[in-house]
Structure formats: C-alpha cells, structure tokens
Amino acid sequence: MSYMELKNVTYRYPLAEQDALKNINYHFEQGKLYGIIGENGGGKTTFCDLMKGLIPSFYGGDLTGEVFIKGKEIRDWESSELASSIGYIFQNPFTQISGIKETVFEEIALGLENLGVEREEIIERVTNVVKQLKIEHLIKNNPNKLSGGQRQRVAFASIIAMETDILVIDEPTSQLDPKGTSDIFEIIHLLKEQGKTILLVEHKIDLIAEYADEVLVIKQGELITSGKTSEVFSNVELLNEGVNIPQIALLSNDMKEHGKPFETFAITKSQAREQILKKGSEKICQ
Amino acid sequence: MSIEVQNVSFAYPNGYVANENLNFTIEKGERVAIVGQNGAGKTTAVKLLNGLHKPTQGEVLVDGTNTKERTVAQISKYVGYVFQNPDDQIFNNTVRAELEYSFKHSKLTAEEINTRVERAAELTGIQAYLNMKPFDIPYSIRKFVTIAVFVALDTPYLILDEPTAGQDINGINRLAKLMDILQDEGRSVITITHDMEFVADNFSRVIAMANKRIIADDSARNIFWNNEIVAESNISKPQIGELAEEIGSKNKILFRSELLEYLTQ
C-alpha cells in the first residue's frame, strides 16, 4: 500500500468550465521529497489543496477518482485529523499570517492551540522552532508589521511547530534573499531526514534539482512528466513546455552537443564540479 | 533628467533608522537592480524615490525637484512604485477599473485612456484578465496588474519591488521583455529582486545593500565576483558563476555560454 496515492483523479472547481486537474495517477512514498513544478495557473496550487484535503471539502466542486492519505481515502478523513497529519505552508505569506495575533510568538502558537496541545509543550515547541528558523529576535513583534521575508519565516515556523508527518509547501522562499532561501532549504532537508514526506512547489529550479527525490510536472491540469529528478531534468525539451530547467542540466546538454559530454548527465552544481574535475585530471594524466 | 539621492538617511517616526547615507543617481533610461538581504532597507530606499518616504537627512531630487516640496500624488506622475505585495495596491472591482482608476483626474480623452490601458495590458500579458475581479486571478498575474497600472500611466521612472517573486519562466521572460521595451522608450526601471540569474541576465548596473547602507554600486559581474559583497549582502552568484569559481576559473564567468567556452577551449 502506498503512503499517499492518487487514482484517476479529476477535479473541477464549482462553476468552472474546465477541469483543473485531469486524470492524475501517482504513488508517493513515505520520507521522500517531491518537487511539483510547471507553469503558473497550470494546477500546482490546486494539486496542493487536494493533497491537503481542502478539495472538495472546502472548495466544493467535482472530484472524481480516489485520493489516499496514509491508506485512507480523503473523503473519510475528519478535517481536524487531517490538520494534525498534514501541514500546509501557503504560497503567499501575507495570506497565511492570521492577522488576529499581536506577537509572532502567539502567531506560531495559534495552530498548536487549535490542535489542543498542552501549554508547556506549546511554549517548548515554539521556543525551539524560532531558534531553528533564526527568528528569536522577532518573537515579540507584531506579525502584521513584518517584512515579506520575515513573514515567510514566521509562516514556516507556524507549520513546523505542528510536527505533522506530511508537509505541503507552496513556494516557501519567494520573498527571501538567497541566503535566507538556502537556510530554508536546509531546514526542509532536515525535515526530510526526520522522515517527513514533503510535497514542494518551487520555481527555484536549482534547488528542486538538488533536494527533490522525484519531480512532477503539471501543465494545464495534466501530469505531463514525472519521475526521478535526474531523469526529468535530463530532458531539456521540457523548456518548450514552459518548464524551467536547471542551468547545470542545460550545461550538461551543451557539453553533449559539443561532443564533450560529461560521463553522467549532471543536474546539480556538485555533480558538475565532480565531472569537470575528473575530466581535468584525465587531461593532465594524458 | 535623473533621480538624485544625496546623503540620504531615513528614520521611521518610531526612531528606527532604515537607511543611512545613501548616495546614487538614476539616469533617464537607465536600468538598475537593487539586491541585498531581507531587512537591508531596499524597499525603504525606493519609497524615498517616489516621496512615500521623505528623507530625514539629505535630499532626493526628481528631475531637479526636491521630493520634500511635492506630494506623493504629484511625484507619482513621474515615479511609479509597484508594491511588493500586489494586494496592498489593488482595490478596484475589475482589472480594467484598476488600470483606469489612475486616469480619474487626467485630461486624456476616453479613447486615449483606452488605448493606454489596452497597450499596458498587452505588454504585461493580462489582456485575458481585464474584465475579471483582481482577487479571482493568481497572485503572479495580480503582480502584472499592478505593473500595468504604471505602464499605462507612462511614468518616466518605474520602480518594481520584487516582481520576480512567484513568477514562472514565462513570467520572468515577460518581465525581461517589458523592461527592454520601457528602456527603448527612454524610461528608467529600478528593480528590487532576489533572483540572481534574473539580475545577471538583465542588468548591467547593480546596487547591493546591507545593514541600511549601499555597500556596492557596480556592474553585475564585479558585484557577483566580489565575495565580500556577496556574503555581506546575503546574495549569491548565479549557479554557473559559483561552479566556475569552484573549478578554479578566474574569468568572472556568469553565463553558461562563457563557462562552456572555458570548458571546451
């Protein structure tokens, strides 16, 4: 039995004229990180909403096919139960912040209060997570007066504190500087090491190449390509489908076209470095 | 014609100093990227350019006029500022109404306004959304709606605050093309962004900020290959540049074509 599974899933929003998701089938294994990529408006966020259980319970509309989360069909889950199994980090941090709490500390504690976690444990979890995300200096600030990047860290902290087994993360770093982005990805990697199953929507394709085990490419509601990250990105033709390809994968392709291919097709910087240094030392040996 | 920022510092009313001693000039038709750490003061700095903030020390001159002597409404005819969060800017019921709103007190004829709106919609790729409610369209498209407002207004200076956030490759390409067209028309574009590949691809001049100050104002190549500046401003080289450095190239490589040449020579 798969940890999570989609079987012939088609979905249409209420009043919509077209399906937002079309006949999607996929197996998700526990403890893996799945990158979800593709054009905006193609269905990535709808896909996240589905995996979070917001479809059809919150949005309504027509859902056909089956969605299994931890072996149980999505329609059989209580929404409160789902909330303690799946954490969801919104695309837009300006939307995620509740707006009703006066300090960052209370904001992060809000989700835990709703889950009925004991007071002492709330304090402990919030204290740990603000350390982890380097936002200790913000805990007394008003969440509504934070910068975009700060809000994004607070939104992230709120969900990590809930310690769910599954995380659905929709563009967690869109407002962050490059250093802040790599900090967040280190945390995502750490969460994966802890055995969490992660679905991640992200436009920063280099990071998907580095961290995702598998990639799903969604276009106009269809799953047009999927599989191991290295295999998906070695198909540079995907550029024609509005999918960004890592510069390093394009470099590997360029090398191939120039008759000097890398021994194995590199999609990340460290893979390319290894290949280049290897080639270099071969040259010297000759 | 230029925007001149002379020895400018800015403190919020609560006393928090957000910018210290900024000095730079934006010439007519120039394109500049502002990069740097979250909280470095980038957004505060650009809000000084259109008068949303007035310097607590120093002067900002827009085409020779001190911003302290003008209202935001007056300055915004010259300097358009597109907010970081489109939802802070949008308030009309339809996208078309949002674009037309700024012409409320304009002397242009209805026909001229319509031409401007249609053209702005075309350049920003939002024609299909003109009759929709702004909040029914995706965030990344809403950002283009807020950009279209100022494209329609035809301001000589345009400030884009993180336009690349959340954009897919189509959106990034559309932005790049839009900036080319604006530059051809002699308009200046000042862009805050965290997308380093976008910076390398589209900007020859880059201002790097850290801790309230400008720490470098130079070509993209010189900034990305100065590791002290990169570290201090929390930015990074584009990945191709990082790879070039790691394999020992000293050629200040930023682009794939350059690295390919280095590897295959």
Coordinates of C-alpha atoms in Angstrom, one line a residue:
Chain A
M1 CA 0.0 0.0 0.0
S2 CA 1.3 3.5 -0.9
Y3 CA 1.7 6.1 1.7
M4 CA -0.2 8.5 -0.4
E5 CA -1.8 7.7 -3.7
L6 CA -3.8 9.4 -6.5
K7 CA -6.0 7.2 -8.6
N8 CA -7.6 8.7 -11.8
V9 CA -8.1 12.0 -10.1
T10 CA -10.0 14.6 -12.0
Y11 CA -11.2 17.8 -10.4
R12 CA -13.3 20.8 -11.5
Y13 CA -13.9 23.9 -9.3
P14 CA -17.5 25.0 -8.8
L15 CA -18.8 26.9 -11.9
A16 CA -15.6 26.3 -13.8
E17 CA -15.8 25.4 -17.5
Q18 CA -12.6 23.2 -17.5
D19 CA -11.1 20.6 -15.3
A20 CA -8.3 22.0 -13.0
L21 CA -6.8 18.5 -12.7
K22 CA -7.1 15.8 -15.3
N23 CA -6.8 12.1 -14.6
I24 CA -3.8 12.2 -12.3
N25 CA -2.3 9.0 -11.0
Y26 CA 0.7 8.9 -8.7
H27 CA 2.3 6.9 -5.8
F28 CA 4.0 8.8 -3.0
E29 CA 6.4 7.0 -0.7
Q30 CA 6.9 8.0 2.9
G31 CA 10.0 10.1 3.7
K32 CA 10.6 11.3 0.1
L33 CA 10.6 14.9 -1.2
Y34 CA 8.5 15.5 -4.2
G35 CA 9.1 18.7 -6.3
I36 CA 6.0 20.0 -8.1
I37 CA 6.8 22.3 -11.0
G38 CA 5.2 23.8 -14.0
E39 CA 3.6 27.0 -15.4
N40 CA 1.6 29.2 -13.1
G41 CA -2.1 28.6 -13.5
G42 CA -1.3 25.1 -14.5
G43 CA -2.7 23.4 -11.4
K44 CA 0.2 23.2 -8.9
T45 CA -1.7 25.0 -6.1
T46 CA -4.9 23.1 -6.8
F47 CA -2.8 19.9 -6.5
C48 CA -1.5 21.1 -3.1
D49 CA -5.1 22.0 -2.0
L50 CA -6.1 18.5 -3.0
M51 CA -3.3 16.8 -1.0
K52 CA -4.1 19.0 2.0
G53 CA -7.7 17.8 1.9
L54 CA -9.2 21.2 1.1
I55 CA -10.7 19.6 -2.1
P56 CA -13.6 19.0 -2.2
S57 CA -14.4 19.7 1.5
F58 CA -13.6 23.4 1.5
Y59 CA -13.7 24.4 -2.2
G60 CA -16.6 22.2 -3.3
G61 CA -16.6 21.3 -7.0
D62 CA -16.5 17.8 -8.6
L63 CA -13.8 15.4 -7.6
T64 CA -13.7 12.0 -9.3
G65 CA -11.2 9.2 -8.7
E66 CA -9.6 8.5 -5.3
V67 CA -7.0 10.2 -3.1
F68 CA -5.5 8.1 -0.4
I69 CA -3.6 9.6 2.5
K70 CA -1.9 7.1 4.8
G71 CA -4.1 4.5 3.2
K72 CA -7.4 6.2 4.0
E73 CA -9.5 7.9 1.3
I74 CA -9.6 11.7 1.6
R75 CA -13.4 11.8 1.9
D76 CA -13.2 9.5 5.0
W77 CA -10.9 11.8 6.9
E78 CA -12.1 14.3 9.5
S79 CA -10.7 17.7 8.7
S80 CA -9.3 18.1 12.3
E81 CA -7.5 14.7 12.0
L82 CA -6.0 15.8 8.6
A83 CA -4.8 19.0 10.1
S84 CA -2.6 17.1 12.6
S85 CA -1.2 14.9 9.8
I86 CA -0.6 17.4 7.1
G87 CA 0.9 20.8 7.5
Y88 CA 0.4 23.4 4.7
I89 CA 2.6 26.4 4.1
F90 CA 0.8 28.9 1.9
Q91 CA 2.2 30.4 -1.2
N92 CA 1.6 34.0 -0.1
P93 CA 2.9 34.7 3.5
F94 CA 0.7 37.8 3.5
T95 CA -2.3 35.5 3.5
Q96 CA -1.1 32.9 5.9
I97 CA -0.4 35.2 8.9
S98 CA -3.7 35.1 10.8
G99 CA -3.9 38.8 11.4
I100 CA -5.5 38.2 14.8
K101 CA -2.4 37.8 17.0
E102 CA -0.3 40.6 18.3
T103 CA 3.0 38.8 18.6
V104 CA 5.0 36.4 16.5
F105 CA 5.1 34.0 19.4
E106 CA 1.3 33.9 19.7
E107 CA 1.0 33.6 15.9
I108 CA 3.2 30.5 15.9
A109 CA 1.4 29.1 18.9
L110 CA -2.1 29.6 17.3
G111 CA -2.1 26.3 15.3
L112 CA -0.9 24.3 18.3
E113 CA -3.7 25.8 20.5
N114 CA -6.2 24.8 17.8
L115 CA -4.8 21.2 18.0
G116 CA -5.3 21.2 21.8
V117 CA -1.6 20.9 22.6
E118 CA -0.7 21.4 26.3
R119 CA 0.5 24.9 27.3
E120 CA 4.0 23.8 28.4
E121 CA 4.6 21.9 25.2
I122 CA 3.4 24.8 23.1
I123 CA 6.0 27.0 24.7
E124 CA 8.7 24.4 24.2
R125 CA 7.9 23.8 20.6
V126 CA 7.6 27.5 19.7
T127 CA 10.9 28.2 21.5
N128 CA 12.6 25.5 19.5
V129 CA 11.2 26.4 16.2
V130 CA 12.1 30.1 16.4
K131 CA 15.7 29.1 17.2
Q132 CA 15.7 26.8 14.3
L133 CA 14.4 29.5 11.9
K134 CA 16.6 32.2 13.3
I135 CA 13.6 34.5 14.2
E136 CA 14.2 34.6 18.0
H137 CA 14.6 38.4 17.8
L138 CA 11.1 38.7 16.3
I139 CA 9.0 36.9 18.8
K140 CA 7.6 40.0 20.5
N141 CA 7.0 41.8 17.2
N142 CA 3.6 42.3 15.6
P143 CA 3.3 39.8 12.8
N144 CA 1.3 42.3 10.7
K145 CA 4.3 44.6 10.7
L146 CA 6.9 42.2 9.4
S147 CA 8.7 42.4 6.1
G148 CA 7.8 39.9 3.4
G149 CA 10.9 37.7 4.2
Q150 CA 10.2 37.8 7.9
R151 CA 6.6 36.8 7.4
Q152 CA 7.7 33.9 5.3
R153 CA 9.9 32.6 8.1
V154 CA 7.1 33.0 10.6
A155 CA 4.6 31.2 8.4
F156 CA 7.1 28.4 8.0
A157 CA 7.7 28.3 11.8
S158 CA 4.0 28.0 12.5
I159 CA 3.7 24.9 10.4
I160 CA 7.0 23.2 11.6
A161 CA 5.8 23.7 15.2
M162 CA 2.8 21.5 14.4
E163 CA 5.1 18.5 13.8
T164 CA 3.0 16.9 11.1
D165 CA 4.1 13.8 9.2
I166 CA 3.4 15.3 5.8
L167 CA 4.2 18.8 4.7
V168 CA 2.7 20.5 1.7
I169 CA 4.8 23.6 0.9
D170 CA 3.8 26.1 -1.7
E171 CA 6.7 28.4 -2.7
P172 CA 8.3 28.9 0.7
T173 CA 11.1 31.2 -0.4
S174 CA 9.5 33.6 -2.9
Q175 CA 10.2 36.6 -0.6
L176 CA 13.6 35.6 0.8
D177 CA 17.1 36.6 -0.1
P178 CA 19.5 33.9 -1.5
K179 CA 21.0 33.3 2.0
G180 CA 17.5 33.0 3.6
T181 CA 16.5 30.7 0.8
S182 CA 19.3 28.3 1.4
D183 CA 18.6 28.4 5.1
I184 CA 15.0 27.3 4.5
F185 CA 16.1 24.5 2.2
E186 CA 18.5 23.2 4.8
I187 CA 15.5 23.0 7.2
I188 CA 13.4 21.3 4.5
H189 CA 16.2 18.8 4.0
L190 CA 16.4 18.3 7.8
L191 CA 12.7 17.6 7.9
K192 CA 13.1 15.0 5.2
E193 CA 15.9 13.4 7.2
Q194 CA 13.5 13.2 10.1
G195 CA 11.2 11.0 7.9
K196 CA 8.7 13.6 6.8
T197 CA 7.1 13.3 3.5
I198 CA 7.3 16.6 1.6
L199 CA 5.4 18.0 -1.4
L200 CA 7.1 21.2 -2.5
V201 CA 6.1 23.7 -5.1
E202 CA 9.1 25.8 -6.0
H203 CA 10.2 27.9 -9.0
K204 CA 13.8 27.9 -7.9
I205 CA 14.7 25.0 -10.1
D206 CA 18.3 24.6 -9.0
L207 CA 17.0 23.8 -5.5
I208 CA 14.5 21.3 -6.8
A209 CA 17.3 19.6 -8.7
E210 CA 19.4 19.4 -5.5
Y211 CA 16.8 18.4 -3.0
A212 CA 13.9 16.6 -4.7
D213 CA 13.8 12.8 -5.0
E214 CA 11.1 12.9 -7.6
V215 CA 9.6 15.6 -9.8
L216 CA 6.1 16.0 -11.0
V217 CA 5.5 18.4 -13.9
I218 CA 1.9 19.7 -14.2
K219 CA 0.7 21.6 -17.2
Q220 CA -2.9 22.6 -17.9
G221 CA -4.1 20.3 -15.2
E222 CA -2.2 17.2 -16.5
L223 CA 0.7 15.4 -15.1
I224 CA 2.8 15.7 -18.3
T225 CA 6.1 14.2 -16.9
S226 CA 7.2 12.7 -13.6
G227 CA 9.9 10.5 -12.2
K228 CA 13.3 10.6 -10.7
T229 CA 14.6 14.2 -10.6
S230 CA 17.8 13.4 -12.6
E231 CA 15.7 11.7 -15.4
V232 CA 13.1 14.5 -15.6
F233 CA 15.8 17.3 -15.9
S234 CA 17.9 15.4 -18.4
N235 CA 15.0 16.1 -20.9
V236 CA 15.8 19.7 -21.8
E237 CA 12.9 19.6 -24.3
L238 CA 10.8 20.4 -21.3
L239 CA 11.8 24.1 -21.8
N240 CA 9.3 24.1 -24.6
E241 CA 6.6 23.2 -22.1
G242 CA 7.2 26.3 -20.0
V243 CA 9.2 24.3 -17.5
N244 CA 12.4 25.9 -16.3
I245 CA 15.4 23.6 -16.5
P246 CA 18.4 24.0 -14.1
Q247 CA 21.3 25.9 -15.8
I248 CA 23.6 23.0 -14.8
A249 CA 21.4 20.5 -16.7
L250 CA 21.5 22.8 -19.7
L251 CA 25.3 23.0 -19.4
S252 CA 25.4 19.2 -19.4
N253 CA 23.3 19.3 -22.6
D254 CA 25.6 21.9 -24.2
M255 CA 28.7 19.7 -23.4
K256 CA 27.0 16.8 -25.0
E257 CA 26.2 18.8 -28.1
H258 CA 29.8 20.0 -28.3
G259 CA 30.9 16.4 -28.4
K260 CA 32.4 16.6 -24.9
P261 CA 29.7 15.0 -22.8
F262 CA 30.1 14.5 -19.0
E263 CA 30.3 10.9 -18.1
T264 CA 27.0 11.2 -16.3
F265 CA 24.5 13.9 -17.1
A266 CA 24.9 16.5 -14.2
I267 CA 21.8 18.4 -12.9
T268 CA 23.4 19.9 -9.8
K269 CA 26.4 22.0 -9.2
S270 CA 28.2 19.4 -7.1
Q271 CA 27.7 16.7 -9.8
A272 CA 29.0 19.0 -12.5
R273 CA 32.0 20.0 -10.4
E274 CA 32.9 16.4 -9.9
Q275 CA 32.6 15.7 -13.6
I276 CA 34.7 18.7 -14.6
L277 CA 37.4 18.0 -12.1
K278 CA 37.5 14.4 -13.2
K279 CA 37.9 15.4 -16.9
G280 CA 40.6 17.9 -15.8
S281 CA 42.7 15.3 -14.1
E282 CA 42.3 12.9 -17.0
K283 CA 43.7 15.6 -19.3
I284 CA 46.6 16.1 -17.0
C285 CA 47.3 12.4 -16.9
Q286 CA 47.4 12.2 -20.7
Chain B
M1 CA 16.9 64.3 -16.3
S2 CA 17.6 61.9 -13.4
I3 CA 16.7 61.0 -9.9
E4 CA 19.5 62.1 -7.5
V5 CA 19.8 60.7 -4.0
Q6 CA 22.2 62.9 -2.0
N7 CA 23.4 61.9 1.5
V8 CA 20.0 60.5 2.4
S9 CA 19.2 58.9 5.7
F10 CA 15.7 57.9 6.8
A11 CA 14.3 57.1 10.2
Y12 CA 10.7 55.9 10.8
P13 CA 8.6 58.0 13.2
N14 CA 9.3 55.5 16.0
G15 CA 13.0 56.3 15.6
Y16 CA 14.1 53.2 13.7
V17 CA 16.8 54.1 11.2
A18 CA 16.2 52.2 8.0
N19 CA 18.6 53.9 5.6
E20 CA 21.9 55.6 6.3
N21 CA 23.8 57.9 4.0
L22 CA 22.5 56.8 0.6
N23 CA 24.1 58.3 -2.5
F24 CA 23.2 57.4 -6.1
T25 CA 21.8 58.7 -9.3
I26 CA 19.4 57.0 -11.7
E27 CA 19.7 58.5 -15.2
K28 CA 16.9 58.7 -17.7
G29 CA 16.5 55.4 -19.5
E30 CA 18.8 53.6 -17.1
R31 CA 18.1 50.1 -15.7
V32 CA 19.3 49.3 -12.2
A33 CA 18.8 46.2 -9.9
I34 CA 18.8 46.6 -6.2
V35 CA 19.8 43.4 -4.3
G36 CA 20.6 42.6 -0.7
Q37 CA 19.5 40.9 2.4
N38 CA 15.9 40.9 3.8
G39 CA 15.6 43.9 6.0
A40 CA 18.6 45.7 4.5
G41 CA 16.4 48.7 3.6
K42 CA 15.8 48.2 -0.1
T43 CA 12.1 48.9 0.0
T44 CA 12.5 51.9 2.3
A45 CA 15.1 53.2 -0.1
V46 CA 12.9 53.0 -3.2
K47 CA 10.0 54.5 -1.3
L48 CA 12.2 57.6 -0.9
L49 CA 12.4 57.9 -4.7
N50 CA 8.6 58.5 -5.1
G51 CA 8.1 60.5 -2.0
L52 CA 6.2 57.8 0.0
H53 CA 9.1 58.5 2.5
K54 CA 10.8 61.9 2.8
P55 CA 14.4 61.9 3.9
T56 CA 15.1 62.7 7.5
Q57 CA 18.6 63.9 6.3
G58 CA 19.8 64.7 2.8
E59 CA 17.8 65.3 -0.4
V60 CA 16.1 63.4 -3.2
L61 CA 15.7 65.3 -6.4
V62 CA 13.4 64.0 -9.2
D63 CA 14.3 65.8 -12.4
G64 CA 15.7 68.6 -10.2
T65 CA 12.7 68.9 -7.9
N66 CA 13.1 68.2 -4.2
T67 CA 10.6 65.5 -3.1
K68 CA 10.1 67.4 0.1
E69 CA 8.4 70.1 -1.9
R70 CA 5.9 67.8 -3.6
T71 CA 3.1 65.4 -2.5
V72 CA 3.2 61.7 -3.3
A73 CA 0.4 62.2 -5.8
Q74 CA 2.4 64.8 -7.7
I75 CA 5.6 62.7 -7.7
S76 CA 3.9 59.5 -8.7
K77 CA 3.2 61.0 -12.1
Y78 CA 6.9 60.8 -12.6
V79 CA 8.0 57.9 -10.4
G80 CA 5.7 54.8 -10.4
Y81 CA 6.2 52.4 -7.5
V82 CA 4.8 48.9 -7.8
F83 CA 4.3 47.5 -4.3
Q84 CA 5.9 44.3 -3.2
N85 CA 2.6 42.8 -2.3
P86 CA 0.0 43.4 -5.1
D87 CA -2.8 43.2 -2.5
D88 CA -1.5 46.4 -0.9
Q89 CA -2.1 48.2 -4.1
I90 CA -5.2 46.7 -5.8
F91 CA -8.6 47.9 -4.6
N92 CA -11.0 48.1 -7.7
N93 CA -13.6 45.6 -8.7
T94 CA -12.1 44.7 -12.1
V95 CA -8.7 44.6 -13.5
R96 CA -9.8 47.2 -16.2
A97 CA -11.1 49.5 -13.5
E98 CA -7.8 49.2 -11.6
L99 CA -5.9 50.3 -14.7
E100 CA -8.4 53.1 -15.5
Y101 CA -8.5 54.5 -11.9
S102 CA -5.3 56.4 -12.1
F103 CA -6.7 58.4 -15.0
K104 CA -9.6 59.7 -12.9
H105 CA -8.3 63.3 -12.9
S106 CA -6.4 63.1 -16.2
K107 CA -7.1 65.4 -19.1
L108 CA -6.8 62.5 -21.6
T109 CA -9.9 61.5 -23.7
A110 CA -11.7 58.3 -23.0
E111 CA -10.3 56.9 -26.3
E112 CA -6.7 57.8 -25.3
I113 CA -7.1 56.2 -21.9
N114 CA -8.5 53.1 -23.5
T115 CA -5.5 52.9 -25.9
R116 CA -3.1 53.2 -23.0
V117 CA -4.9 50.6 -20.9
E118 CA -5.0 48.1 -23.8
R119 CA -1.4 48.6 -24.6
A120 CA -0.3 48.2 -21.0
A121 CA -2.4 45.0 -20.8
E122 CA -0.8 43.7 -23.9
L123 CA 2.8 44.4 -22.7
T124 CA 2.2 42.8 -19.3
G125 CA 0.2 39.9 -20.8
I126 CA -3.0 40.4 -18.8
Q127 CA -5.5 41.1 -21.7
A128 CA -7.4 37.9 -20.9
Y129 CA -8.0 39.1 -17.3
L130 CA -9.2 42.7 -17.9
N131 CA -12.8 42.0 -17.1
M132 CA -12.1 39.7 -14.1
K133 CA -12.1 40.5 -10.4
P134 CA -8.5 41.1 -9.4
F135 CA -8.8 38.6 -6.5
D136 CA -10.0 35.8 -8.8
I137 CA -6.7 35.7 -10.7
P138 CA -3.5 34.1 -9.5
Y139 CA -1.0 36.1 -7.3
S140 CA 1.7 36.1 -10.0
I141 CA -0.7 37.6 -12.6
R142 CA -2.0 40.1 -10.0
K143 CA 1.6 41.4 -9.8
F144 CA 1.4 42.1 -13.5
V145 CA -1.8 44.0 -13.0
T146 CA -0.1 46.4 -10.6
I147 CA 2.8 46.8 -13.0
A148 CA 0.3 47.5 -15.9
V149 CA -1.1 50.4 -13.9
F150 CA 2.2 52.3 -14.2
V151 CA 2.9 51.2 -17.7
A152 CA -0.4 52.7 -18.7
L153 CA 0.4 55.9 -16.7
D154 CA 3.6 56.2 -18.7
T155 CA 5.8 57.4 -15.8
P156 CA 9.4 58.2 -16.8
Y157 CA 10.7 56.2 -13.8
L158 CA 9.3 52.9 -12.7
I159 CA 10.2 51.0 -9.5
L160 CA 9.4 47.3 -9.3
D161 CA 9.6 45.8 -5.9
E162 CA 10.3 42.1 -6.2
P163 CA 8.4 41.5 -9.4
T164 CA 10.1 38.1 -9.8
A165 CA 8.7 36.5 -6.6
G166 CA 6.5 33.6 -7.5
Q167 CA 6.9 34.1 -11.3
D168 CA 7.4 31.1 -13.6
I169 CA 9.7 31.1 -16.6
N170 CA 7.0 32.7 -18.8
G171 CA 6.5 35.5 -16.2
I172 CA 10.3 36.1 -15.9
N173 CA 10.7 36.3 -19.7
R174 CA 7.7 38.6 -20.0
L175 CA 9.3 40.9 -17.3
A176 CA 12.6 41.0 -19.2
K177 CA 10.9 41.8 -22.4
L178 CA 8.8 44.6 -20.8
M179 CA 11.9 46.2 -19.3
D180 CA 13.6 46.1 -22.8
I181 CA 10.6 47.9 -24.3
L182 CA 10.5 50.5 -21.5
Q183 CA 14.2 51.1 -21.8
D184 CA 13.8 51.6 -25.6
E185 CA 11.2 54.3 -24.8
G186 CA 13.7 56.0 -22.6
R187 CA 12.1 55.1 -19.2
S188 CA 14.2 54.1 -16.2
V189 CA 13.4 50.9 -14.4
I190 CA 14.6 50.2 -10.8
T191 CA 14.0 46.6 -9.7
I192 CA 14.4 45.0 -6.3
T193 CA 14.8 41.3 -6.7
H194 CA 16.2 38.2 -5.1
D195 CA 16.5 36.3 -8.4
M196 CA 20.3 36.4 -9.1
E197 CA 20.0 34.8 -12.6
F198 CA 17.4 37.5 -13.5
V199 CA 19.9 40.1 -12.3
A200 CA 22.8 38.7 -14.3
D201 CA 20.7 38.3 -17.4
N202 CA 19.0 41.7 -17.4
F203 CA 21.0 44.3 -15.5
S204 CA 24.4 45.8 -16.2
R205 CA 24.3 48.0 -13.1
V206 CA 23.6 46.6 -9.7
I207 CA 23.3 48.3 -6.3
A208 CA 24.0 45.9 -3.3
M209 CA 22.6 46.8 0.1
A210 CA 23.3 45.5 3.6
N211 CA 22.5 46.9 7.0
K212 CA 20.7 50.1 5.9
R213 CA 23.5 51.1 3.5
I214 CA 24.7 50.8 -0.1
I215 CA 27.8 48.6 0.0
A216 CA 28.4 48.4 -3.7
D217 CA 27.2 50.1 -6.9
D218 CA 28.9 48.4 -9.8
S219 CA 28.4 46.0 -12.8
A220 CA 26.7 42.7 -12.1
R221 CA 29.9 40.9 -12.9
N222 CA 32.0 42.9 -10.4
I223 CA 29.4 42.5 -7.7
F224 CA 28.9 38.8 -8.1
W225 CA 32.6 38.1 -8.2
N226 CA 33.3 40.1 -5.1
N227 CA 32.9 37.5 -2.4
E228 CA 32.9 40.0 0.5
I229 CA 30.0 41.9 -1.0
V230 CA 28.2 38.7 -1.8
A231 CA 28.5 37.5 1.8
E232 CA 27.7 40.8 3.4
S233 CA 24.5 41.4 1.4
N234 CA 23.3 37.8 1.6
I235 CA 23.2 37.4 -2.1
S236 CA 24.8 34.6 -4.2
K237 CA 26.4 34.2 -7.6
P238 CA 24.2 32.7 -10.3
Q239 CA 24.9 28.9 -10.1
I240 CA 27.0 28.9 -13.2
G241 CA 29.2 31.6 -11.6
E242 CA 29.6 29.5 -8.4
L243 CA 30.5 26.4 -10.4
A244 CA 33.1 28.4 -12.4
E245 CA 34.7 29.6 -9.2
E246 CA 34.7 26.1 -7.6
I247 CA 36.6 24.7 -10.6
G248 CA 39.1 27.4 -10.3
S249 CA 38.2 29.8 -13.2
K250 CA 39.4 33.4 -12.6
N251 CA 37.4 34.8 -15.6
K252 CA 34.5 36.2 -13.6
I253 CA 32.1 33.9 -15.5
L254 CA 28.4 34.4 -15.1
F255 CA 26.8 32.8 -18.1
R256 CA 26.5 29.3 -19.4
S257 CA 27.9 30.2 -22.8
E258 CA 31.1 31.6 -21.1
L259 CA 31.5 28.5 -19.0
L260 CA 31.0 26.3 -22.0
E261 CA 33.7 28.2 -23.8
Y262 CA 36.1 27.8 -20.9
L263 CA 35.4 24.1 -20.6
T264 CA 35.7 23.3 -24.3
Q265 CA 38.5 25.6 -25.4

